[in-house]
mmCIF file with all atom_site columns, C-alpha atoms in Angstrom:
data_model
loop_
_atom_site.group_PDB
_atom_site.id
_atom_site.type_symbol
_atom_site.label_atom_id
_atom_site.label_alt_id
_atom_site.label_comp_id
_atom_site.label_asym_id
_atom_site.label_entity_id
_atom_site.label_seq_id
_atom_site.pdbx_PDB_ins_code
_atom_site.Cartn_x
_atom_site.Cartn_y
_atom_site.Cartn_z
_atom_site.occupancy
_atom_site.B_iso_or_equiv
_atom_site.pdbx_formal_charge
_atom_site.auth_seq_id
_atom_site.auth_comp_id
_atom_site.auth_asym_id
_atom_site.auth_atom_id
_atom_site.pdbx_PDB_model_num
ATOM 1   C CA . MET A 1 1   ? 86.208 -40.874 -49.232 1.00 45.00 ? 1   MET A CA 1
ATOM 2   C CA . SER A 1 2   ? 85.059 -43.000 -47.047 1.00 44.00 ? 2   SER A CA 1
ATOM 3   C CA . ARG A 1 3   ? 81.602 -45.258 -48.511 1.00 42.00 ? 3   ARG A CA 1
ATOM 4   C CA . ALA A 1 4   ? 79.979 -43.362 -45.204 1.00 43.00 ? 4   ALA A CA 1
ATOM 5   C CA . PHE A 1 5   ? 80.658 -40.502 -46.120 1.00 40.00 ? 5   PHE A CA 1
ATOM 6   C CA . SER A 1 6   ? 79.609 -40.592 -49.883 1.00 42.00 ? 6   SER A CA 1
ATOM 7   C CA . VAL A 1 7   ? 76.439 -42.682 -48.696 1.00 42.00 ? 7   VAL A CA 1
ATOM 8   C CA . LEU A 1 8   ? 75.349 -39.391 -46.225 1.00 48.00 ? 8   LEU A CA 1
ATOM 9   C CA . LEU A 1 9   ? 77.019 -36.632 -48.740 1.00 43.00 ? 9   LEU A CA 1
ATOM 10  C CA . LEU A 1 10  ? 74.384 -38.612 -51.385 1.00 39.00 ? 10  LEU A CA 1
ATOM 11  C CA . VAL A 1 11  ? 71.087 -38.072 -49.278 1.00 46.00 ? 11  VAL A CA 1
ATOM 12  C CA . LEU A 1 12  ? 71.915 -34.888 -47.699 1.00 49.00 ? 12  LEU A CA 1
ATOM 13  C CA . VAL A 1 13  ? 72.903 -33.263 -51.171 1.00 40.00 ? 13  VAL A CA 1
ATOM 14  C CA . PRO A 1 14  ? 69.061 -33.727 -52.763 1.00 39.00 ? 14  PRO A CA 1
ATOM 15  C CA . ALA A 1 15  ? 67.845 -31.486 -50.152 1.00 42.00 ? 15  ALA A CA 1
ATOM 16  C CA . GLY A 1 16  ? 70.693 -28.758 -50.650 1.00 40.00 ? 16  GLY A CA 1
ATOM 17  C CA . PHE A 1 17  ? 71.542 -29.794 -47.694 1.00 40.00 ? 17  PHE A CA 1
ATOM 18  C CA . GLY A 1 18  ? 75.378 -30.506 -49.260 1.00 39.00 ? 18  GLY A CA 1
ATOM 19  C CA . LEU A 1 19  ? 75.155 -27.768 -51.042 1.00 29.00 ? 19  LEU A CA 1
ATOM 20  C CA . GLY A 1 20  ? 74.345 -25.227 -48.302 1.00 35.00 ? 20  GLY A CA 1
ATOM 21  C CA . LEU A 1 21  ? 78.124 -27.004 -46.626 1.00 34.00 ? 21  LEU A CA 1
ATOM 22  C CA . VAL A 1 22  ? 79.967 -24.937 -50.250 1.00 31.00 ? 22  VAL A CA 1
ATOM 23  C CA . LEU A 1 23  ? 77.935 -21.457 -50.217 1.00 26.00 ? 23  LEU A CA 1
ATOM 24  C CA . ALA A 1 24  ? 78.139 -21.352 -45.786 1.00 33.00 ? 24  ALA A CA 1
ATOM 25  C CA . PRO A 1 25  ? 80.374 -18.251 -46.771 1.00 34.00 ? 25  PRO A CA 1
ATOM 26  C CA . ARG A 1 26  ? 77.556 -16.502 -48.739 1.00 29.00 ? 26  ARG A CA 1
ATOM 27  C CA . LEU A 1 27  ? 76.016 -14.881 -45.095 1.00 29.00 ? 27  LEU A CA 1
ATOM 28  C CA . ALA A 1 28  ? 74.743 -11.686 -47.259 1.00 36.00 ? 28  ALA A CA 1
ATOM 29  C CA . SER A 1 29  ? 73.339 -13.784 -49.473 1.00 39.00 ? 29  SER A CA 1
ATOM 30  C CA . GLN A 1 30  ? 71.048 -15.750 -46.598 1.00 38.00 ? 30  GLN A CA 1
ATOM 31  C CA . PRO A 1 31  ? 67.655 -15.366 -45.137 1.00 45.00 ? 31  PRO A CA 1
ATOM 32  C CA . PRO A 1 32  ? 66.907 -14.167 -41.945 1.00 47.00 ? 32  PRO A CA 1
ATOM 33  C CA . ASP A 1 33  ? 66.661 -17.453 -40.124 1.00 54.00 ? 33  ASP A CA 1
ATOM 34  C CA . PRO A 1 34  ? 68.415 -20.046 -43.402 1.00 54.00 ? 34  PRO A CA 1
ATOM 35  C CA . ALA A 1 35  ? 67.066 -24.183 -43.424 1.00 57.00 ? 35  ALA A CA 1
ATOM 36  C CA . PRO A 1 36  ? 69.744 -25.580 -40.937 1.00 62.00 ? 36  PRO A CA 1
ATOM 37  C CA . VAL A 1 37  ? 73.155 -26.758 -42.992 1.00 76.00 ? 37  VAL A CA 1
ATOM 38  C CA . CYS A 1 38  ? 73.503 -30.825 -41.560 1.00 89.00 ? 38  CYS A CA 1
ATOM 39  C CA . ARG A 1 39  ? 77.447 -32.066 -41.413 1.00 83.00 ? 39  ARG A CA 1
ATOM 40  C CA . PRO A 1 40  ? 77.849 -35.655 -41.613 1.00 81.00 ? 40  PRO A CA 1
ATOM 41  C CA . SER A 1 41  ? 80.685 -37.613 -39.584 1.00 72.00 ? 41  SER A CA 1
ATOM 42  C CA . VAL A 1 42  ? 81.746 -40.310 -40.184 1.00 62.00 ? 42  VAL A CA 1
ATOM 43  C CA . PRO A 1 43  ? 83.415 -43.090 -38.376 1.00 60.00 ? 43  PRO A CA 1
ATOM 44  C CA . GLU A 1 44  ? 86.351 -44.308 -40.310 1.00 58.00 ? 44  GLU A CA 1
ATOM 45  C CA . GLN A 1 45  ? 85.931 -47.983 -39.914 1.00 58.00 ? 45  GLN A CA 1
ATOM 46  C CA . VAL A 1 46  ? 81.747 -48.244 -39.794 1.00 60.00 ? 46  VAL A CA 1
ATOM 47  C CA . ASP A 1 47  ? 79.539 -49.935 -42.201 1.00 61.00 ? 47  ASP A CA 1
ATOM 48  C CA . PRO A 1 48  ? 76.989 -47.602 -43.211 1.00 61.00 ? 48  PRO A CA 1
ATOM 49  C CA . GLY A 1 49  ? 74.772 -50.543 -43.495 1.00 67.00 ? 49  GLY A CA 1
ATOM 50  C CA . ASP A 1 50  ? 75.394 -51.671 -39.187 1.00 76.00 ? 50  ASP A CA 1
ATOM 51  C CA . ALA A 1 51  ? 75.475 -47.959 -38.229 1.00 87.00 ? 51  ALA A CA 1
ATOM 52  C CA . ALA A 1 52  ? 72.923 -46.151 -36.046 1.00 92.00 ? 52  ALA A CA 1
ATOM 53  C CA . LEU A 1 53  ? 72.598 -42.223 -37.782 1.00 94.00 ? 53  LEU A CA 1
ATOM 54  C CA . VAL A 1 54  ? 71.817 -40.319 -35.141 1.00 96.00 ? 54  VAL A CA 1
ATOM 55  C CA . LEU A 1 55  ? 70.704 -36.586 -35.706 1.00 97.00 ? 55  LEU A CA 1
ATOM 56  C CA . TYR A 1 56  ? 71.788 -33.940 -33.483 1.00 97.00 ? 56  TYR A CA 1
ATOM 57  C CA . LEU A 1 57  ? 69.961 -30.578 -33.323 1.00 98.00 ? 57  LEU A CA 1
ATOM 58  C CA . GLY A 1 58  ? 70.222 -27.489 -30.686 1.00 97.00 ? 58  GLY A CA 1
ATOM 59  C CA . ASN A 1 59  ? 72.600 -24.362 -30.492 1.00 96.00 ? 59  ASN A CA 1
ATOM 60  C CA . SER A 1 60  ? 76.081 -24.136 -30.170 1.00 95.00 ? 60  SER A CA 1
ATOM 61  C CA . LEU A 1 61  ? 76.451 -26.641 -27.456 1.00 95.00 ? 61  LEU A CA 1
ATOM 62  C CA . VAL A 1 62  ? 75.284 -29.196 -29.815 1.00 96.00 ? 62  VAL A CA 1
ATOM 63  C CA . PHE A 1 63  ? 77.359 -27.392 -32.538 1.00 95.00 ? 63  PHE A CA 1
ATOM 64  C CA . ASP A 1 64  ? 80.512 -27.110 -31.450 1.00 92.00 ? 64  ASP A CA 1
ATOM 65  C CA . HIS A 1 65  ? 80.989 -30.623 -30.199 1.00 93.00 ? 65  HIS A CA 1
ATOM 66  C CA . ASP A 1 66  ? 82.492 -33.411 -32.793 1.00 92.00 ? 66  ASP A CA 1
ATOM 67  C CA . TRP A 1 67  ? 79.262 -36.325 -32.455 1.00 92.00 ? 67  TRP A CA 1
ATOM 68  C CA . VAL A 1 68  ? 81.708 -39.023 -33.841 1.00 86.00 ? 68  VAL A CA 1
ATOM 69  C CA . LEU A 1 69  ? 80.121 -41.980 -31.771 1.00 90.00 ? 69  LEU A CA 1
ATOM 70  C CA . PRO A 1 70  ? 81.559 -45.491 -32.229 1.00 86.00 ? 70  PRO A CA 1
ATOM 71  C CA . GLY A 1 71  ? 78.640 -47.537 -33.816 1.00 87.00 ? 71  GLY A CA 1
ATOM 72  C CA . THR A 1 72  ? 76.661 -44.355 -35.736 1.00 92.00 ? 72  THR A CA 1
ATOM 73  C CA . LEU A 1 73  ? 76.397 -41.784 -38.131 1.00 92.00 ? 73  LEU A CA 1
ATOM 74  C CA . ALA A 1 74  ? 76.416 -38.281 -37.177 1.00 94.00 ? 74  ALA A CA 1
ATOM 75  C CA . VAL A 1 75  ? 73.844 -35.958 -38.836 1.00 95.00 ? 75  VAL A CA 1
ATOM 76  C CA . ASN A 1 76  ? 74.447 -32.273 -37.783 1.00 96.00 ? 76  ASN A CA 1
ATOM 77  C CA . CYS A 1 77  ? 71.431 -30.010 -38.101 1.00 96.00 ? 77  CYS A CA 1
ATOM 78  C CA . ALA A 1 78  ? 72.421 -27.532 -35.474 1.00 96.00 ? 78  ALA A CA 1
ATOM 79  C CA . ARG A 1 79  ? 72.847 -23.799 -35.329 1.00 94.00 ? 79  ARG A CA 1
ATOM 80  C CA . GLN A 1 80  ? 75.015 -21.638 -33.046 1.00 93.00 ? 80  GLN A CA 1
ATOM 81  C CA . GLY A 1 81  ? 72.639 -18.618 -31.440 1.00 94.00 ? 81  GLY A CA 1
ATOM 82  C CA . LEU A 1 82  ? 69.566 -21.139 -31.994 1.00 95.00 ? 82  LEU A CA 1
ATOM 83  C CA . ARG A 1 83  ? 66.790 -21.022 -29.614 1.00 96.00 ? 83  ARG A CA 1
ATOM 84  C CA . ALA A 1 84  ? 64.098 -23.773 -30.390 1.00 97.00 ? 84  ALA A CA 1
ATOM 85  C CA . GLU A 1 85  ? 61.592 -21.293 -31.201 1.00 96.00 ? 85  GLU A CA 1
ATOM 86  C CA . LYS A 1 86  ? 62.869 -21.199 -34.311 1.00 95.00 ? 86  LYS A CA 1
ATOM 87  C CA . LEU A 1 87  ? 63.728 -24.727 -35.563 1.00 96.00 ? 87  LEU A CA 1
ATOM 88  C CA . ARG A 1 88  ? 62.056 -25.615 -38.149 1.00 95.00 ? 88  ARG A CA 1
ATOM 89  C CA . VAL A 1 89  ? 61.069 -29.863 -38.673 1.00 96.00 ? 89  VAL A CA 1
ATOM 90  C CA . PRO A 1 90  ? 60.366 -29.317 -41.990 1.00 94.00 ? 90  PRO A CA 1
ATOM 91  C CA . ASP A 1 91  ? 63.428 -28.402 -43.452 1.00 93.00 ? 91  ASP A CA 1
ATOM 92  C CA . LEU A 1 92  ? 65.786 -30.985 -42.103 1.00 94.00 ? 92  LEU A CA 1
ATOM 93  C CA . PRO A 1 93  ? 67.228 -34.074 -44.441 1.00 92.00 ? 93  PRO A CA 1
ATOM 94  C CA . ASP A 1 94  ? 65.296 -37.022 -45.880 1.00 92.00 ? 94  ASP A CA 1
ATOM 95  C CA . VAL A 1 95  ? 67.263 -39.158 -43.682 1.00 92.00 ? 95  VAL A CA 1
ATOM 96  C CA . THR A 1 96  ? 66.415 -42.442 -40.892 1.00 93.00 ? 96  THR A CA 1
ATOM 97  C CA . PRO A 1 97  ? 67.804 -41.619 -38.013 1.00 96.00 ? 97  PRO A CA 1
ATOM 98  C CA . ALA A 1 98  ? 67.894 -44.262 -34.947 1.00 96.00 ? 98  ALA A CA 1
ATOM 99  C CA . LEU A 1 99  ? 68.138 -41.322 -32.141 1.00 97.00 ? 99  LEU A CA 1
ATOM 100 C CA . ILE A 1 100 ? 66.939 -37.599 -32.637 1.00 98.00 ? 100 ILE A CA 1
ATOM 101 C CA . VAL A 1 101 ? 69.354 -35.202 -30.349 1.00 98.00 ? 101 VAL A CA 1
ATOM 102 C CA . LEU A 1 102 ? 67.757 -31.943 -28.723 1.00 98.00 ? 102 LEU A CA 1
ATOM 103 C CA . GLY A 1 103 ? 69.748 -29.402 -26.669 1.00 97.00 ? 103 GLY A CA 1
ATOM 104 C CA . PHE A 1 104 ? 67.728 -26.272 -26.402 1.00 97.00 ? 104 PHE A CA 1
ATOM 105 C CA . GLY A 1 105 ? 67.642 -23.694 -23.211 1.00 96.00 ? 105 GLY A CA 1
ATOM 106 C CA . THR A 1 106 ? 70.789 -22.998 -23.331 1.00 95.00 ? 106 THR A CA 1
ATOM 107 C CA . VAL A 1 107 ? 69.882 -19.643 -26.022 1.00 95.00 ? 107 VAL A CA 1
ATOM 108 C CA . GLU A 1 108 ? 66.625 -18.829 -23.995 1.00 95.00 ? 108 GLU A CA 1
ATOM 109 C CA . LEU A 1 109 ? 68.354 -18.095 -21.196 1.00 94.00 ? 109 LEU A CA 1
ATOM 110 C CA . LEU A 1 110 ? 71.203 -16.383 -22.255 1.00 93.00 ? 110 LEU A CA 1
ATOM 111 C CA . GLN A 1 111 ? 67.974 -13.521 -23.497 1.00 94.00 ? 111 GLN A CA 1
ATOM 112 C CA . GLY A 1 112 ? 66.295 -13.827 -21.285 1.00 92.00 ? 112 GLY A CA 1
ATOM 113 C CA . LYS A 1 113 ? 63.879 -15.407 -22.487 1.00 90.00 ? 113 LYS A CA 1
ATOM 114 C CA . SER A 1 114 ? 63.186 -17.811 -19.557 1.00 86.00 ? 114 SER A CA 1
ATOM 115 C CA . ASP A 1 115 ? 60.204 -18.826 -19.757 1.00 94.00 ? 115 ASP A CA 1
ATOM 116 C CA . ALA A 1 116 ? 59.337 -22.633 -18.617 1.00 95.00 ? 116 ALA A CA 1
ATOM 117 C CA . THR A 1 117 ? 56.394 -22.908 -19.884 1.00 95.00 ? 117 THR A CA 1
ATOM 118 C CA . ALA A 1 118 ? 56.251 -21.285 -23.353 1.00 96.00 ? 118 ALA A CA 1
ATOM 119 C CA . PHE A 1 119 ? 59.697 -23.381 -23.296 1.00 97.00 ? 119 PHE A CA 1
ATOM 120 C CA . ALA A 1 120 ? 57.696 -27.157 -22.815 1.00 96.00 ? 120 ALA A CA 1
ATOM 121 C CA . GLU A 1 121 ? 55.577 -25.869 -25.167 1.00 97.00 ? 121 GLU A CA 1
ATOM 122 C CA . THR A 1 122 ? 57.504 -24.980 -28.031 1.00 97.00 ? 122 THR A CA 1
ATOM 123 C CA . MET A 1 123 ? 59.489 -28.046 -27.102 1.00 98.00 ? 123 MET A CA 1
ATOM 124 C CA . ALA A 1 124 ? 56.464 -30.543 -27.033 1.00 98.00 ? 124 ALA A CA 1
ATOM 125 C CA . GLY A 1 125 ? 55.537 -29.585 -30.248 1.00 98.00 ? 125 GLY A CA 1
ATOM 126 C CA . HIS A 1 126 ? 58.685 -30.134 -31.767 1.00 98.00 ? 126 HIS A CA 1
ATOM 127 C CA . VAL A 1 127 ? 59.008 -33.890 -30.246 1.00 98.00 ? 127 VAL A CA 1
ATOM 128 C CA . ALA A 1 128 ? 55.430 -34.608 -32.502 1.00 98.00 ? 128 ALA A CA 1
ATOM 129 C CA . ALA A 1 129 ? 56.583 -32.759 -35.443 1.00 98.00 ? 129 ALA A CA 1
ATOM 130 C CA . LEU A 1 130 ? 59.347 -35.248 -35.167 1.00 98.00 ? 130 LEU A CA 1
ATOM 131 C CA . ARG A 1 131 ? 57.890 -38.335 -33.755 1.00 96.00 ? 131 ARG A CA 1
ATOM 132 C CA . GLN A 1 132 ? 55.190 -37.982 -37.503 1.00 96.00 ? 132 GLN A CA 1
ATOM 133 C CA . ARG A 1 133 ? 57.654 -37.491 -39.775 1.00 97.00 ? 133 ARG A CA 1
ATOM 134 C CA . PHE A 1 134 ? 60.676 -39.988 -38.262 1.00 97.00 ? 134 PHE A CA 1
ATOM 135 C CA . ALA A 1 135 ? 58.500 -41.975 -36.731 1.00 95.00 ? 135 ALA A CA 1
ATOM 136 C CA . ASP A 1 136 ? 61.273 -44.787 -35.987 1.00 95.00 ? 136 ASP A CA 1
ATOM 137 C CA . ALA A 1 137 ? 62.996 -42.735 -34.183 1.00 97.00 ? 137 ALA A CA 1
ATOM 138 C CA . GLN A 1 138 ? 64.140 -42.427 -30.585 1.00 97.00 ? 138 GLN A CA 1
ATOM 139 C CA . ILE A 1 139 ? 64.638 -38.755 -29.132 1.00 98.00 ? 139 ILE A CA 1
ATOM 140 C CA . LEU A 1 140 ? 66.621 -37.943 -26.256 1.00 98.00 ? 140 LEU A CA 1
ATOM 141 C CA . LEU A 1 141 ? 66.346 -34.243 -24.652 1.00 98.00 ? 141 LEU A CA 1
ATOM 142 C CA . LEU A 1 142 ? 69.803 -33.016 -23.037 1.00 97.00 ? 142 LEU A CA 1
ATOM 143 C CA . GLY A 1 143 ? 69.353 -31.183 -19.093 1.00 96.00 ? 143 GLY A CA 1
ATOM 144 C CA . VAL A 1 144 ? 70.738 -27.399 -19.698 1.00 95.00 ? 144 VAL A CA 1
ATOM 145 C CA . PRO A 1 145 ? 73.489 -27.326 -18.363 1.00 93.00 ? 145 PRO A CA 1
ATOM 146 C CA . LEU A 1 146 ? 74.130 -25.108 -15.021 1.00 90.00 ? 146 LEU A CA 1
ATOM 147 C CA . THR A 1 147 ? 77.970 -23.194 -15.488 1.00 87.00 ? 147 THR A CA 1
ATOM 148 C CA . ASP A 1 148 ? 79.337 -20.075 -14.430 1.00 84.00 ? 148 ASP A CA 1
ATOM 149 C CA . ASP A 1 149 ? 76.742 -17.953 -16.707 1.00 83.00 ? 149 ASP A CA 1
ATOM 150 C CA . MET A 1 150 ? 73.501 -19.193 -15.768 1.00 86.00 ? 150 MET A CA 1
ATOM 151 C CA . VAL A 1 151 ? 71.067 -18.430 -12.569 1.00 87.00 ? 151 VAL A CA 1
ATOM 152 C CA . GLY A 1 152 ? 70.928 -21.709 -11.333 1.00 91.00 ? 152 GLY A CA 1
ATOM 153 C CA . SER A 1 153 ? 66.652 -21.311 -10.404 1.00 92.00 ? 153 SER A CA 1
ATOM 154 C CA . GLN A 1 154 ? 66.109 -20.518 -14.244 1.00 94.00 ? 154 GLN A CA 1
ATOM 155 C CA . VAL A 1 155 ? 68.058 -24.143 -15.111 1.00 94.00 ? 155 VAL A CA 1
ATOM 156 C CA . ALA A 1 156 ? 66.306 -25.972 -12.817 1.00 94.00 ? 156 ALA A CA 1
ATOM 157 C CA . ALA A 1 157 ? 63.039 -24.342 -14.219 1.00 95.00 ? 157 ALA A CA 1
ATOM 158 C CA . LEU A 1 158 ? 63.677 -25.401 -18.180 1.00 96.00 ? 158 LEU A CA 1
ATOM 159 C CA . ASN A 1 159 ? 65.130 -28.264 -17.062 1.00 96.00 ? 159 ASN A CA 1
ATOM 160 C CA . ALA A 1 160 ? 61.764 -29.649 -14.779 1.00 97.00 ? 160 ALA A CA 1
ATOM 161 C CA . ALA A 1 161 ? 60.323 -28.899 -17.911 1.00 97.00 ? 161 ALA A CA 1
ATOM 162 C CA . LEU A 1 162 ? 62.488 -30.533 -20.267 1.00 97.00 ? 162 LEU A CA 1
ATOM 163 C CA . ALA A 1 163 ? 62.156 -33.822 -17.700 1.00 97.00 ? 163 ALA A CA 1
ATOM 164 C CA . ASP A 1 164 ? 58.253 -33.592 -17.653 1.00 98.00 ? 164 ASP A CA 1
ATOM 165 C CA . LEU A 1 165 ? 57.853 -33.506 -21.554 1.00 97.00 ? 165 LEU A CA 1
ATOM 166 C CA . ALA A 1 166 ? 60.239 -36.587 -21.434 1.00 97.00 ? 166 ALA A CA 1
ATOM 167 C CA . TRP A 1 167 ? 58.100 -38.543 -19.084 1.00 97.00 ? 167 TRP A CA 1
ATOM 168 C CA . THR A 1 168 ? 54.710 -37.506 -20.778 1.00 96.00 ? 168 THR A CA 1
ATOM 169 C CA . ALA A 1 169 ? 55.991 -37.942 -24.125 1.00 96.00 ? 169 ALA A CA 1
ATOM 170 C CA . GLY A 1 170 ? 57.664 -41.156 -23.918 1.00 96.00 ? 170 GLY A CA 1
ATOM 171 C CA . ALA A 1 171 ? 61.349 -39.269 -25.204 1.00 97.00 ? 171 ALA A CA 1
ATOM 172 C CA . HIS A 1 172 ? 64.299 -39.586 -22.523 1.00 97.00 ? 172 HIS A CA 1
ATOM 173 C CA . PHE A 1 173 ? 66.139 -37.156 -20.691 1.00 97.00 ? 173 PHE A CA 1
ATOM 174 C CA . ALA A 1 174 ? 69.441 -36.769 -20.438 1.00 96.00 ? 174 ALA A CA 1
ATOM 175 C CA . ALA A 1 175 ? 70.272 -34.623 -17.239 1.00 92.00 ? 175 ALA A CA 1
ATOM 176 C CA . ALA A 1 176 ? 73.452 -32.083 -17.314 1.00 90.00 ? 176 ALA A CA 1
ATOM 177 C CA . GLY A 1 177 ? 73.813 -30.923 -13.519 1.00 87.00 ? 177 GLY A CA 1
ATOM 178 C CA . THR A 1 178 ? 76.810 -28.645 -13.325 1.00 89.00 ? 178 THR A CA 1
ATOM 179 C CA . LEU A 1 179 ? 79.151 -28.798 -16.682 1.00 88.00 ? 179 LEU A CA 1
ATOM 180 C CA . PRO A 1 180 ? 83.196 -27.789 -16.721 1.00 88.00 ? 180 PRO A CA 1
ATOM 181 C CA . SER A 1 181 ? 82.425 -24.645 -19.291 1.00 89.00 ? 181 SER A CA 1
ATOM 182 C CA . TYR A 1 182 ? 85.675 -22.868 -21.004 1.00 89.00 ? 182 TYR A CA 1
ATOM 183 C CA . ASP A 1 183 ? 83.872 -19.621 -21.417 1.00 90.00 ? 183 ASP A CA 1
ATOM 184 C CA . GLY A 1 184 ? 81.239 -18.818 -18.602 1.00 88.00 ? 184 GLY A CA 1
ATOM 185 C CA . VAL A 1 185 ? 78.718 -21.020 -21.539 1.00 89.00 ? 185 VAL A CA 1
ATOM 186 C CA . HIS A 1 186 ? 79.920 -23.435 -23.449 1.00 91.00 ? 186 HIS A CA 1
ATOM 187 C CA . LEU A 1 187 ? 81.547 -27.185 -22.596 1.00 92.00 ? 187 LEU A CA 1
ATOM 188 C CA . THR A 1 188 ? 84.518 -28.503 -22.182 1.00 92.00 ? 188 THR A CA 1
ATOM 189 C CA . ARG A 1 189 ? 84.921 -31.986 -24.025 1.00 90.00 ? 189 ARG A CA 1
ATOM 190 C CA . ALA A 1 190 ? 84.859 -33.164 -20.016 1.00 92.00 ? 190 ALA A CA 1
ATOM 191 C CA . GLY A 1 191 ? 81.784 -31.872 -19.880 1.00 92.00 ? 191 GLY A CA 1
ATOM 192 C CA . TYR A 1 192 ? 80.184 -34.161 -23.081 1.00 95.00 ? 192 TYR A CA 1
ATOM 193 C CA . MET A 1 193 ? 81.176 -36.870 -21.557 1.00 94.00 ? 193 MET A CA 1
ATOM 194 C CA . GLY A 1 194 ? 77.903 -38.077 -19.492 1.00 94.00 ? 194 GLY A CA 1
ATOM 195 C CA . TRP A 1 195 ? 76.018 -37.059 -22.691 1.00 95.00 ? 195 TRP A CA 1
ATOM 196 C CA . ARG A 1 196 ? 77.918 -39.343 -24.624 1.00 95.00 ? 196 ARG A CA 1
ATOM 197 C CA . ALA A 1 197 ? 77.905 -42.399 -22.866 1.00 95.00 ? 197 ALA A CA 1
ATOM 198 C CA . ARG A 1 198 ? 73.645 -42.502 -22.814 1.00 96.00 ? 198 ARG A CA 1
ATOM 199 C CA . ILE A 1 199 ? 73.797 -41.443 -25.971 1.00 96.00 ? 199 ILE A CA 1
ATOM 200 C CA . ALA A 1 200 ? 76.095 -45.111 -26.997 1.00 94.00 ? 200 ALA A CA 1
ATOM 201 C CA . THR A 1 201 ? 73.921 -46.557 -24.437 1.00 95.00 ? 201 THR A CA 1
ATOM 202 C CA . LEU A 1 202 ? 71.088 -45.797 -25.986 1.00 95.00 ? 202 LEU A CA 1
ATOM 203 C CA . VAL A 1 203 ? 72.101 -46.578 -29.563 1.00 93.00 ? 203 VAL A CA 1
ATOM 204 C CA . GLU A 1 204 ? 73.624 -50.002 -28.173 1.00 90.00 ? 204 GLU A CA 1
ATOM 205 C CA . ASN A 1 205 ? 70.367 -50.926 -26.944 1.00 88.00 ? 205 ASN A CA 1
ATOM 206 C CA . ARG A 1 206 ? 67.972 -49.501 -29.739 1.00 82.00 ? 206 ARG A CA 1
#
């Protein structure tokens, strides 16, 4: 086990998240909205003393991707099917991220919860809570991608809400646009390239 991976596990286990990696298959014993099972990803040749820790929050578009980037330690606390309203900031691990990435909106649209005003209010609450808990972290809001199964006007409304929130809250916004998908919703690896580049730039210029 690499030194960097050991450091991350030492951080996550006391908060109960490392234990979740072992107990995750026991779905029947979990409460309706369990705390996120956070997955650390550490490049082989990264010195944790020099690397930037990036905390990823969101739905399956965030959960499914391998966010290992040069010079970063990734802690992925996203969950499949997670809507923004279900995120609980107090349940997040006690880490010190340089950057927090939030990717929400797709599940809301698929479940018919496309009210942009309510979505913006929920996301604004999360940004405020994250700033209070992780005061030194930058925040990046990922745009909702337009894929085959999405309605363009609804996607545009949520993205406008996210862009406005980023502007007013001093966060960053990464537009998505039309991205390649393998099933009408979830992105191919090529669909992540723009987001990865934006994250790398923010980490490099921190």
